GROMACS .gro file of C-alpha atoms in nm:
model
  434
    1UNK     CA    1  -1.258   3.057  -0.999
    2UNK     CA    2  -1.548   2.937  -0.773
    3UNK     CA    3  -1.666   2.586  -0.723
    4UNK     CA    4  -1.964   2.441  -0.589
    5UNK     CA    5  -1.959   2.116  -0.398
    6UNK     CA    6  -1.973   1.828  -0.626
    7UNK     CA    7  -1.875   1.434  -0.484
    8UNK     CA    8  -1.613   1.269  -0.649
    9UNK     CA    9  -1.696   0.966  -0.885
   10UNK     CA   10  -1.493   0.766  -0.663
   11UNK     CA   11  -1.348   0.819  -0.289
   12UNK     CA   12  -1.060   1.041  -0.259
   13UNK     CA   13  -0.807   1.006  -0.093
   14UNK     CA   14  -0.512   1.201   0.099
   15UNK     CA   15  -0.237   1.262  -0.098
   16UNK     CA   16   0.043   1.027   0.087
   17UNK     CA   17   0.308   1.205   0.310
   18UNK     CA   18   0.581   1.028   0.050
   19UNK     CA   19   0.427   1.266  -0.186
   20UNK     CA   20   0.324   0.951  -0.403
   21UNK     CA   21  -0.038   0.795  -0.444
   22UNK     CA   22   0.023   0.449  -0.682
   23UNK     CA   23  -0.255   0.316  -0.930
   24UNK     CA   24  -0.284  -0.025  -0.842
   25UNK     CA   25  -0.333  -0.146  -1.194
   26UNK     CA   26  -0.232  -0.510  -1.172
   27UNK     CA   27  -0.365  -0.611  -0.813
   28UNK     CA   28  -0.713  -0.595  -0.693
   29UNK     CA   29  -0.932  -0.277  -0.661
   30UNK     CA   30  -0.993  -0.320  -0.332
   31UNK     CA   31  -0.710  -0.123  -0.055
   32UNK     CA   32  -0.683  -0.434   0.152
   33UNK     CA   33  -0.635  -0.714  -0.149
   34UNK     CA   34  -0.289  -0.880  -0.170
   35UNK     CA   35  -0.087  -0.863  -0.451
   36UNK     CA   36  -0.286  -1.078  -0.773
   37UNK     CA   37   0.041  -1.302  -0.775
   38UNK     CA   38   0.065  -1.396  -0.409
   39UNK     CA   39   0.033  -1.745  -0.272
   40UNK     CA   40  -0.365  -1.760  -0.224
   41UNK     CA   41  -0.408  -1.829   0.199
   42UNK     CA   42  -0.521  -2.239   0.169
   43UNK     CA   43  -0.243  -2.274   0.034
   44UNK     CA   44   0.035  -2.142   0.312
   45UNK     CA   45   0.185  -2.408   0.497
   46UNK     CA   46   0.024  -2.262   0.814
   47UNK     CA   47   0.133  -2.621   1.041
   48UNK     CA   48   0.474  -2.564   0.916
   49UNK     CA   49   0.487  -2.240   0.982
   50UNK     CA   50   0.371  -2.310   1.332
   51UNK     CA   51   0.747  -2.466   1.386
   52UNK     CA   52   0.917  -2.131   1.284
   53UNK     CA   53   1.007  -1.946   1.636
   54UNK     CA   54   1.103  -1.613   1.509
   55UNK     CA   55   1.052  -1.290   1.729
   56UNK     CA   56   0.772  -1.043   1.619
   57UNK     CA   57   0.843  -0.704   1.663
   58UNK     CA   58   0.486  -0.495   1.722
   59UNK     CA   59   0.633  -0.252   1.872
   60UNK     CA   60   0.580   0.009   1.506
   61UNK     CA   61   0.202  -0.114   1.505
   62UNK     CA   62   0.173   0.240   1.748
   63UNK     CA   63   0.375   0.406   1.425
   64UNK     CA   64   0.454   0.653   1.786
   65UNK     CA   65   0.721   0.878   1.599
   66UNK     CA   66   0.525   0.943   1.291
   67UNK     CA   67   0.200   0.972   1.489
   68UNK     CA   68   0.350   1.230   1.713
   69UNK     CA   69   0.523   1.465   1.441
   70UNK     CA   70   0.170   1.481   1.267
   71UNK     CA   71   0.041   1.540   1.643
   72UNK     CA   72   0.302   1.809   1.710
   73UNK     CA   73   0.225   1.972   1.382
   74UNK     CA   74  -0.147   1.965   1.406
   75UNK     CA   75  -0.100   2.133   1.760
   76UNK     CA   76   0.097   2.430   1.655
   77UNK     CA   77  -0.137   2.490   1.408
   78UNK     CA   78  -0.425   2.474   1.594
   79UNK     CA   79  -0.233   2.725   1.847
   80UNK     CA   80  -0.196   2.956   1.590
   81UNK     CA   81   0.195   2.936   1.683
   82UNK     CA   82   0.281   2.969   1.308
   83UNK     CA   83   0.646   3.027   1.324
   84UNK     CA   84   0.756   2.760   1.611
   85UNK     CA   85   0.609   2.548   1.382
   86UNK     CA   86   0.784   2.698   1.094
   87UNK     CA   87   1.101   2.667   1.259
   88UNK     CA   88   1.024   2.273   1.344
   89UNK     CA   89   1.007   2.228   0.994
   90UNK     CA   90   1.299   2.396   0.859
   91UNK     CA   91   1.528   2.250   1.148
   92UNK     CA   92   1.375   1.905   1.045
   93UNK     CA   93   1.473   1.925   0.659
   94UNK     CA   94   1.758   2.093   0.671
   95UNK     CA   95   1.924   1.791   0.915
   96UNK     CA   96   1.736   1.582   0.680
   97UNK     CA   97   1.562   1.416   0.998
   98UNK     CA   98   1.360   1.086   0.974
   99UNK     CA   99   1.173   0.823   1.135
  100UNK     CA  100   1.287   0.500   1.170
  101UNK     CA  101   1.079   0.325   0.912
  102UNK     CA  102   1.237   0.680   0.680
  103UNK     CA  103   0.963   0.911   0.678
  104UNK     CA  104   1.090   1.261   0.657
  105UNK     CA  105   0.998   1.437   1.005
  106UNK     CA  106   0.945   1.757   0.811
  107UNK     CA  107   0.656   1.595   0.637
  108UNK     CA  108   0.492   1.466   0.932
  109UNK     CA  109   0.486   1.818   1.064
  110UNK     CA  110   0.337   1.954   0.685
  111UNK     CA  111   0.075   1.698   0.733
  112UNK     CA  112  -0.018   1.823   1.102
  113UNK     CA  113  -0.009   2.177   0.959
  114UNK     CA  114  -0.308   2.147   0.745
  115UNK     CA  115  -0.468   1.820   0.840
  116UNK     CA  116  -0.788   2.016   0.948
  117UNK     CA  117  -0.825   2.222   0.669
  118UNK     CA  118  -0.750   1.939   0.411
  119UNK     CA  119  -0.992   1.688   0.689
  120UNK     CA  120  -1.248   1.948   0.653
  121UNK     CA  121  -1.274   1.974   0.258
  122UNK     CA  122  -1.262   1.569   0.244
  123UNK     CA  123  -1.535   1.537   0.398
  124UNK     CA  124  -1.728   1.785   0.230
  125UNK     CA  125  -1.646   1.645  -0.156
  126UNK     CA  126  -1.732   1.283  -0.021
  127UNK     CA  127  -2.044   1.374   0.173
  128UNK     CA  128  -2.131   1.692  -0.059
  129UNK     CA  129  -2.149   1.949   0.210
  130UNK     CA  130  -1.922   2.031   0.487
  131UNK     CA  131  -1.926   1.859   0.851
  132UNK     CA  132  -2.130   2.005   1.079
  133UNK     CA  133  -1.910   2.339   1.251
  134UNK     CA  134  -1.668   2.311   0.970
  135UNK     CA  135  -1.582   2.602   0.766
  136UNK     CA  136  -1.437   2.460   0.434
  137UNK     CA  137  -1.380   2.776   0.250
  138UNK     CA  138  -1.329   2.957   0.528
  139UNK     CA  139  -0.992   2.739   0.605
  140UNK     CA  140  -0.901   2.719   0.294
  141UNK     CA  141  -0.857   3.164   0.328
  142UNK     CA  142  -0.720   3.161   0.663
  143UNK     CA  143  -0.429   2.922   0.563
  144UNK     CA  144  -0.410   3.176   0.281
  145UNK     CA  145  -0.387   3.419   0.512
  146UNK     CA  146  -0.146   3.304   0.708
  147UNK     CA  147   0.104   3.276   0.382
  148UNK     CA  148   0.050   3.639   0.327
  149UNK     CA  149   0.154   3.698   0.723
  150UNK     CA  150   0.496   3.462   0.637
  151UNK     CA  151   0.565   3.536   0.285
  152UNK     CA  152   0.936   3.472   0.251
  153UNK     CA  153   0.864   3.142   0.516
  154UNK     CA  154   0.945   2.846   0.310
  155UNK     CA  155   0.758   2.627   0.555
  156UNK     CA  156   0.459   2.799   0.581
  157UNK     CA  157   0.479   2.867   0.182
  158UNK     CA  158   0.542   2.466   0.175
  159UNK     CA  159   0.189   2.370   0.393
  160UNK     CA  160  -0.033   2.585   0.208
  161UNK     CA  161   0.080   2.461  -0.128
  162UNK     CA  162   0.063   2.053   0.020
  163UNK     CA  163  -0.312   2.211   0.166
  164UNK     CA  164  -0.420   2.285  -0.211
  165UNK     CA  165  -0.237   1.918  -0.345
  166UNK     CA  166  -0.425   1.778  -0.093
  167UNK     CA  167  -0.740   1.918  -0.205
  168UNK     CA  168  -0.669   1.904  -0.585
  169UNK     CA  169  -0.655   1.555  -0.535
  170UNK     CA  170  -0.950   1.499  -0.309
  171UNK     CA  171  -1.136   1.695  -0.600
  172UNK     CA  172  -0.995   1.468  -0.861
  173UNK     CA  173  -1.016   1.090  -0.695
  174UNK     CA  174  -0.796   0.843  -0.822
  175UNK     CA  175  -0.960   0.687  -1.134
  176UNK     CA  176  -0.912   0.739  -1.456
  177UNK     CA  177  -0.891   1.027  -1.625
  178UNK     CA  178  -1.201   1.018  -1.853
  179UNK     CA  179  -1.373   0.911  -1.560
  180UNK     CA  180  -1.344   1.294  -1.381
  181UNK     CA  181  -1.608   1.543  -1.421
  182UNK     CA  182  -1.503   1.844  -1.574
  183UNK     CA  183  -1.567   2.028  -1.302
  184UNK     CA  184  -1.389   1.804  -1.064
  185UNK     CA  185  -1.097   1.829  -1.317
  186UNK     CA  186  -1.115   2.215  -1.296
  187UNK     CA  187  -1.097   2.215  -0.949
  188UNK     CA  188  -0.809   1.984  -0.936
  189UNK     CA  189  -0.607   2.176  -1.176
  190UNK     CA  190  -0.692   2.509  -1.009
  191UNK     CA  191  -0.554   2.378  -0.673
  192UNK     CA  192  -0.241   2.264  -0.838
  193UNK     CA  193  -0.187   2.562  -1.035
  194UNK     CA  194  -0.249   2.781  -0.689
  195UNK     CA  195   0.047   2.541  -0.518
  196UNK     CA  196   0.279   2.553  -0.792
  197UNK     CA  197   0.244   2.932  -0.807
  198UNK     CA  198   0.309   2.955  -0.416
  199UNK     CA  199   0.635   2.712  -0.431
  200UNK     CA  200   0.778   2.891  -0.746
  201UNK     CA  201   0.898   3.170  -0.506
  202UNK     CA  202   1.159   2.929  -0.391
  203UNK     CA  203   1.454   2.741  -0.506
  204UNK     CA  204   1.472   2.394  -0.366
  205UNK     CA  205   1.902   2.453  -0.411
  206UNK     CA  206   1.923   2.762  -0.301
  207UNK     CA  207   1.759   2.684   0.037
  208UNK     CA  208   1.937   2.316   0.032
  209UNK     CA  209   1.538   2.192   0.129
  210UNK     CA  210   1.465   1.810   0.030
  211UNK     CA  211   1.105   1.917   0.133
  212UNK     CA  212   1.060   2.189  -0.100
  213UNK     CA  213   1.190   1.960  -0.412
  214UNK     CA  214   0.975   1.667  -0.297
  215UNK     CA  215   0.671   1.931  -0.301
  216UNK     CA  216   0.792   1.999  -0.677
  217UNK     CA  217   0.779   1.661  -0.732
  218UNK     CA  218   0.413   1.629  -0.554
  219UNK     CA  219   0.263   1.860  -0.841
  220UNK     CA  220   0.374   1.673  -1.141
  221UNK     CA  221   0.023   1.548  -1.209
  222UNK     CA  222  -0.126   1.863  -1.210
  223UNK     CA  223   0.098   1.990  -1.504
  224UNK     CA  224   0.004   1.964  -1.911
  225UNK     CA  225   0.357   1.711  -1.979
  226UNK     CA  226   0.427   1.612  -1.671
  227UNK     CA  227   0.670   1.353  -1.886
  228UNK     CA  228   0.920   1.584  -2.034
  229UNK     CA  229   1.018   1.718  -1.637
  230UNK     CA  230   0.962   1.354  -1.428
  231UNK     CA  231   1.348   1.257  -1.420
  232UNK     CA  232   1.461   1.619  -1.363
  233UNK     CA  233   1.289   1.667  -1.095
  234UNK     CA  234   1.357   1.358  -0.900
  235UNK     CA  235   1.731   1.404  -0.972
  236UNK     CA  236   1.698   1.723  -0.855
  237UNK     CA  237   1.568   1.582  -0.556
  238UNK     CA  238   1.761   1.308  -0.486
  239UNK     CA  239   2.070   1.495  -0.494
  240UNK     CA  240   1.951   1.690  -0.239
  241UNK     CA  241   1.899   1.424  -0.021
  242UNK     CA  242   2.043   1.106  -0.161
  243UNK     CA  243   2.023   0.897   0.191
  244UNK     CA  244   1.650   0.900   0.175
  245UNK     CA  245   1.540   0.588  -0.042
  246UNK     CA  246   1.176   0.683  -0.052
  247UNK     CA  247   1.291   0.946  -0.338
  248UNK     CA  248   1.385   0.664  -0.569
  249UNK     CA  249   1.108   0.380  -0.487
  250UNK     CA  250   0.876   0.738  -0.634
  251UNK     CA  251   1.034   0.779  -0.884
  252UNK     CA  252   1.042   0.445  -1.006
  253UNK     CA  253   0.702   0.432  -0.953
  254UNK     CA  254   0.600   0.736  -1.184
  255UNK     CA  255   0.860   0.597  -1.440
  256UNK     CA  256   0.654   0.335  -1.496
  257UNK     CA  257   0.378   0.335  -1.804
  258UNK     CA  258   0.023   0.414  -1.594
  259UNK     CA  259   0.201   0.693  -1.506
  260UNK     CA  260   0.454   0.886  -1.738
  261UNK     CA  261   0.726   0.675  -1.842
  262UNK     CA  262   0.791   0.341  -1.956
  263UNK     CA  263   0.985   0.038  -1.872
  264UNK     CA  264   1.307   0.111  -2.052
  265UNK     CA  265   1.258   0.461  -1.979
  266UNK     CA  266   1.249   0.361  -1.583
  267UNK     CA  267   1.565   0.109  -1.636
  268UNK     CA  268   1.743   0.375  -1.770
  269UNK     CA  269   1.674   0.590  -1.455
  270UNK     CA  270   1.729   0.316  -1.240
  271UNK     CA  271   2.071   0.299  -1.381
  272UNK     CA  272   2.165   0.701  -1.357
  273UNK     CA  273   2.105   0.696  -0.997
  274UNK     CA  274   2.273   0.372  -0.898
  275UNK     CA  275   2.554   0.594  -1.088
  276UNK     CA  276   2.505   0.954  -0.880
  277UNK     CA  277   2.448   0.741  -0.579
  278UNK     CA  278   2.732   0.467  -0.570
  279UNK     CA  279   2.920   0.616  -0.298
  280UNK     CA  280   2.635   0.616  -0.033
  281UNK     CA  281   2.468   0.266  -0.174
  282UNK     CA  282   2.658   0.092  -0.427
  283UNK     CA  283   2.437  -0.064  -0.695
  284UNK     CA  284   2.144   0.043  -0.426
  285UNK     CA  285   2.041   0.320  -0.627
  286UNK     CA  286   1.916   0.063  -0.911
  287UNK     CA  287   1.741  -0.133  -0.663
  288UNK     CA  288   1.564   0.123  -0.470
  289UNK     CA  289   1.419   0.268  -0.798
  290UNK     CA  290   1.313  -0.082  -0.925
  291UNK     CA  291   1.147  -0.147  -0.525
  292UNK     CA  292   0.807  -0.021  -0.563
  293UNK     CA  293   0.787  -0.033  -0.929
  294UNK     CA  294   0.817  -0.439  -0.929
  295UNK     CA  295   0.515  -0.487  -0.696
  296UNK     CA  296   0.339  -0.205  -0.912
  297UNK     CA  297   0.328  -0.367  -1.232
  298UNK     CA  298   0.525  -0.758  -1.264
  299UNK     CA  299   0.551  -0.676  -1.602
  300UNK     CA  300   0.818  -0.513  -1.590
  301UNK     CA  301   1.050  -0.807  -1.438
  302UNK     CA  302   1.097  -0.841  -1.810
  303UNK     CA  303   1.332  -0.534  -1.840
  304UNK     CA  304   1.452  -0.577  -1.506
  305UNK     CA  305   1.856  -0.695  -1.512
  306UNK     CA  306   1.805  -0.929  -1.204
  307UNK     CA  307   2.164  -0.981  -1.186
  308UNK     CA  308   2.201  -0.572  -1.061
  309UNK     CA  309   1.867  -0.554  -0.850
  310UNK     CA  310   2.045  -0.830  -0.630
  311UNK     CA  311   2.359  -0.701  -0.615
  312UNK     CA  312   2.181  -0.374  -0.479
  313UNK     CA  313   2.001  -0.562  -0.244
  314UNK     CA  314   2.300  -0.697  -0.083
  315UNK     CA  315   2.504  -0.331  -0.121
  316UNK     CA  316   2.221  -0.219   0.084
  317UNK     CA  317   2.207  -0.449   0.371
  318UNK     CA  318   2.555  -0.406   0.394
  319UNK     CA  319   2.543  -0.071   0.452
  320UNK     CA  320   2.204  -0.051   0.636
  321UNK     CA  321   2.188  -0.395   0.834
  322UNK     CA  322   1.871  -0.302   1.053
  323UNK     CA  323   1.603  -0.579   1.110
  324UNK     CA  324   1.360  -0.307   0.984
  325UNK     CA  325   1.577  -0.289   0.625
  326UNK     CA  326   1.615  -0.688   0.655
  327UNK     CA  327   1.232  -0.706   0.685
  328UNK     CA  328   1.177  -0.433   0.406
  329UNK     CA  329   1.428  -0.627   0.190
  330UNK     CA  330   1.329  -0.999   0.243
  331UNK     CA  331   0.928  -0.877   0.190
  332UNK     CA  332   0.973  -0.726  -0.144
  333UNK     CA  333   1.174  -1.028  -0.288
  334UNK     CA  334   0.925  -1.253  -0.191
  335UNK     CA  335   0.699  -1.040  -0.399
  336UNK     CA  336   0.916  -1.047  -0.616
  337UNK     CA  337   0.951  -1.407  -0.637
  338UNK     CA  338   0.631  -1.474  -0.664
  339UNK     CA  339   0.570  -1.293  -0.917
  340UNK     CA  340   0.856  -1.428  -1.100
  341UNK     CA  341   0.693  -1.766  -1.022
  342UNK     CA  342   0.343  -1.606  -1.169
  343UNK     CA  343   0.504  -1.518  -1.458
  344UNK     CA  344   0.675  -1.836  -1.578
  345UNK     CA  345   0.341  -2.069  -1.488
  346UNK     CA  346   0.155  -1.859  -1.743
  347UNK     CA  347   0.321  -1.728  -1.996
  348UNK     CA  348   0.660  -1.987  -1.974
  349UNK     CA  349   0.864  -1.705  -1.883
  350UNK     CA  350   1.246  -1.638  -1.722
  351UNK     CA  351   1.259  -1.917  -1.471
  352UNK     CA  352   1.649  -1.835  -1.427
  353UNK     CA  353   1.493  -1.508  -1.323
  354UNK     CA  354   1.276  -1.670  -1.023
  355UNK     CA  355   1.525  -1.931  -0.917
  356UNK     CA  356   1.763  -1.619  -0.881
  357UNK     CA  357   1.493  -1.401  -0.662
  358UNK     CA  358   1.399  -1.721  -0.478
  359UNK     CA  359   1.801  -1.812  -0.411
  360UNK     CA  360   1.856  -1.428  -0.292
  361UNK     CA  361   1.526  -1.418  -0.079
  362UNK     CA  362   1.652  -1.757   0.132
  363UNK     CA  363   1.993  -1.555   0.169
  364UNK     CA  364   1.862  -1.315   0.331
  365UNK     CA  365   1.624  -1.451   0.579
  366UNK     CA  366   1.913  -1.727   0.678
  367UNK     CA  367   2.174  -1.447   0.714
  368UNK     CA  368   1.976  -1.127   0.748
  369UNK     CA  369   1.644  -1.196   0.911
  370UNK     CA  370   1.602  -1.202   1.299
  371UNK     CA  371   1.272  -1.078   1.398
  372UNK     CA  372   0.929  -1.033   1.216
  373UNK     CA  373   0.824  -0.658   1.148
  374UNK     CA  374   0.470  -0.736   1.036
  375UNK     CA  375   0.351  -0.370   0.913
  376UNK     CA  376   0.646  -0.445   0.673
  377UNK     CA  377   0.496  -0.727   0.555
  378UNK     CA  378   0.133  -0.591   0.538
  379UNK     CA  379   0.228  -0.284   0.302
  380UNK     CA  380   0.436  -0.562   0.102
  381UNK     CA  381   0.132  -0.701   0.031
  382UNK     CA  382  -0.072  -0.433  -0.107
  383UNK     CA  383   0.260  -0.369  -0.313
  384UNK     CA  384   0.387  -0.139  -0.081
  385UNK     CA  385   0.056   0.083  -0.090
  386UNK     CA  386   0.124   0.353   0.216
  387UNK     CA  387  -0.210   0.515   0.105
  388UNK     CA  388  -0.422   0.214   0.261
  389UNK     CA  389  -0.742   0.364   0.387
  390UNK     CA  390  -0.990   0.027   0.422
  391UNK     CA  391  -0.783  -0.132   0.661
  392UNK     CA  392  -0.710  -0.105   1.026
  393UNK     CA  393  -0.314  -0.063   1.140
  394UNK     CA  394  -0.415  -0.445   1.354
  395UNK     CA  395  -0.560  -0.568   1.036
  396UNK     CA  396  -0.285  -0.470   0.817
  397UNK     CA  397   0.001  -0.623   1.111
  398UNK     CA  398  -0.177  -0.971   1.146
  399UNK     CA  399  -0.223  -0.998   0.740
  400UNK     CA  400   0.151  -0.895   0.703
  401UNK     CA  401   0.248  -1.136   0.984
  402UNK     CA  402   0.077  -1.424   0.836
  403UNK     CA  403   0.236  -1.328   0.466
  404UNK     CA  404   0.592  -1.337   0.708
  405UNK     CA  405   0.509  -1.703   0.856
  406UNK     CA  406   0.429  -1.823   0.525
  407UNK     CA  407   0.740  -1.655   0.348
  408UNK     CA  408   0.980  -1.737   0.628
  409UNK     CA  409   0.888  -2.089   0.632
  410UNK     CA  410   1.004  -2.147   0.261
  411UNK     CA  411   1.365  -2.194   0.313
  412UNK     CA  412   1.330  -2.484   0.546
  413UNK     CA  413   1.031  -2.624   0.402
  414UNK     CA  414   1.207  -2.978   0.405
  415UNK     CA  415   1.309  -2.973   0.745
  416UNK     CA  416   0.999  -2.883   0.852
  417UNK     CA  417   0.785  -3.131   0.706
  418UNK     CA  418   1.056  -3.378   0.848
  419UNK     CA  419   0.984  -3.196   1.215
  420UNK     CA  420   1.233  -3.001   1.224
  421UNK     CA  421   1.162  -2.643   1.462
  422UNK     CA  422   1.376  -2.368   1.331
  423UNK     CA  423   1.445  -2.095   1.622
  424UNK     CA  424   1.582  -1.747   1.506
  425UNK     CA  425   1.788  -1.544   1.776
  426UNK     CA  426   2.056  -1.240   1.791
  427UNK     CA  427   2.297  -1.467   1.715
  428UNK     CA  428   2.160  -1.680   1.417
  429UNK     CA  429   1.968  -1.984   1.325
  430UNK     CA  430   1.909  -2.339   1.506
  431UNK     CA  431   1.732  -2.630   1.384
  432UNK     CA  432   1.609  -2.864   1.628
  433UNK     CA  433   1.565  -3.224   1.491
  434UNK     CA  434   1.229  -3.423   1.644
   0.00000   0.00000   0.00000
């Protein structure tokens, strides 16, 4: 099938490395909004705050691991050194390697694989022709060609199908559907059809590849009921690799109804994999597939059993008890909280339900919290939105740390407007009276 260049109705963006892009339905349109439900700025007890001596840790604002897997990728490709890079990749999965904030290495090193290709094509749909020297097409074959060099290479196989994912979705955009042109549509589903066709000549089990089942994951849009295969896939996948949360905050977050589930549907889930999952994370598994979801839509709190999310939250920072999981943790029940808070102002509803978010939040920065990741805190406000395109990494790190002065301040609110300075260190908290 052959397509001319036609722009997008909206921008169009890459296809996250977490495999998923969220519709933002109940927050603002723009990347860099907060959450609808978060305390508006005026309002943030910024001179309290001031009297919170907490360490901030900036030191992920460089993001250095991530940034130099995508780096190492990109370079091998550009070398034409094919199978080192191949052999990065599969050494990567198979030891199930991440970054410290849980990125999957072997992703980082997809990304680098075809970031030109997919950088070129980008910018030819938004601009409606190619950069200058590019050759869009032209890429598009020689990664092609390179597949038909490696066919039995699972890696290779797996950057050439993320290449046309990438592309089907910087044909489609992110709006709705009836908002797509038909041929923009075409394109998209031609893309995804070429991927799916490419992975189907290997078994995720078989090769005991995480990366290969998240890619089967990744194409669920592009197929006609993508519904009747969503939990089957992502239990497929998180067996595979059941240490990785980022499997269940996705599928939590295509469980829920913009996508292709519902809210019982995605408490239901939530539920089997707490159950498959209980020996590495206790009532985690619940949590983690609830995470995202919560931020994505508040609406759901209603079919949320509060009682369970907490008890994964503290199964998980028992087991994981790094200041980057306290930060993770204590940002999303904030959110949470708020929300909560949100919801019973307007509509009268579960205040039970907020007092219990707000009691677990304060737990966990007294007991838990020690140092201020503020990246953490920035992606917590855009609900956890890793796709964030309009914002700087700075801009994103000084919103999140002012959303971590204001939420941090809460517990000691009293004390504070009494004159009370609250230090954190290694070893706990002090108050210091005036």
């Amino acid at each position: 099938m052959k397509f001319t260049f036609q722009k997008p109705t909206i921008s169009s963006p890459r296809l996250p490395e977490a495999v998923m892009a969220v519709v933002r339905k109940f927050s603002s349109t723009r990347d860099d909004a907060p959450l609808a439900f978060l305390p508006a700025a005026d309002t943030a007890p910024a001179d309290l705050a001031e009297r919170i001596k907490i360490p901030v840790n900036s030191a992920t604002l460089r993001q250095r691991a991530e940034s130099a897997a995508r780096e190492r990728g990109q370079f091998l490709a550009r070398q034409d050194r094919w199978e080192d890079l191949a052999q990065e990749i599969i050494q990567a999965d198979g030891a199930r390697k991440t970054t410290e904030t849980g990125t999957p290495v072997a992703d980082l090193l997809l990304f680098g694989g075809r970031a030109d290709v997919v950088a070129a094509a980008e910018h030819a749909l938004l601009h409606g022709r190619p950069a200058k020297d590019s050759q869009f097409f032209a890429g598009i074959e020689d990664m092609e060609l390179v597949l038909s060099d490696y066919p039995d290479d699972y890696a290779i196989a797996l950057i050439v199908a993320h290449m046309h994912i990438d592309i089907g979705w910087a044909w489609r955009g992110t709006g709705p559907e009836t908002d797509v042109a038909d041929t923009n549509r075409e394109a998209f589903l031609a893309h995804f059809a070429r991927a799916e066709e490419i992975l189907d000549g290997f078994c995720p089990h078989e090769i005991d590849s995480p990366a290969l089942s998240a890619a089967r994951c990744a194409l669920l849009p592009g197929v006609e009921h993508p519904g009747d295969r969503i939990a089957d896939d992502f239990e497929d996948l998180i067996d595979l690799d059941p240490e990785n949360p980022r499997h269940m905050r996705a599928l939590g977050t295509y469980m829920l109804p913009q996508w292709y589930g519902a809210h019982a549907a995605l408490d239901l889930q939530a539920r089997r994999t707490a159950a498959r999952t209980f020996d590495l994370w206790g009532a985690g598994g619940y949590t983690w597939v609830w995470f995202d979801a919560l931020l994505t839509d508040p609406t759901a709190l209603e079919v949320l059993d509060t009682g369970y999310f907490l008890d994964g939250i503290f199964d998980i920072l028992e087991r994981h008890p790094s200041q980057n999981m306290a930060n993770l943790v204590a940002a999303q029940l904030y959110c949470s909280w708020q929300a909560a808070r949100a919801a019973y102002r307007e509509t009268g509803g579960d205040a039970r339900q907020s007092a219990m978010l707000r009691s677990a939040f304060e737990q966990v920065v007294q007991q838990n919290l020690r140092e201020v990741h503020p990246l953490v805190w920035g992606h917590a406000e855009l609900g956890f939105n890793n796709g964030v395109r309009s914002v700087s990494i700075e801009k994103l790190a000084k919103k999140g740390r002012a959303l971590a002065m204001t939420a941090v301040a809460q517990p000691f609110v009293k004390g504070l407007e009494n004159g009370v300075t609250v230090h954190f260190g290694p070893d706990g908290i002090t108050e210091i009276q005036p």
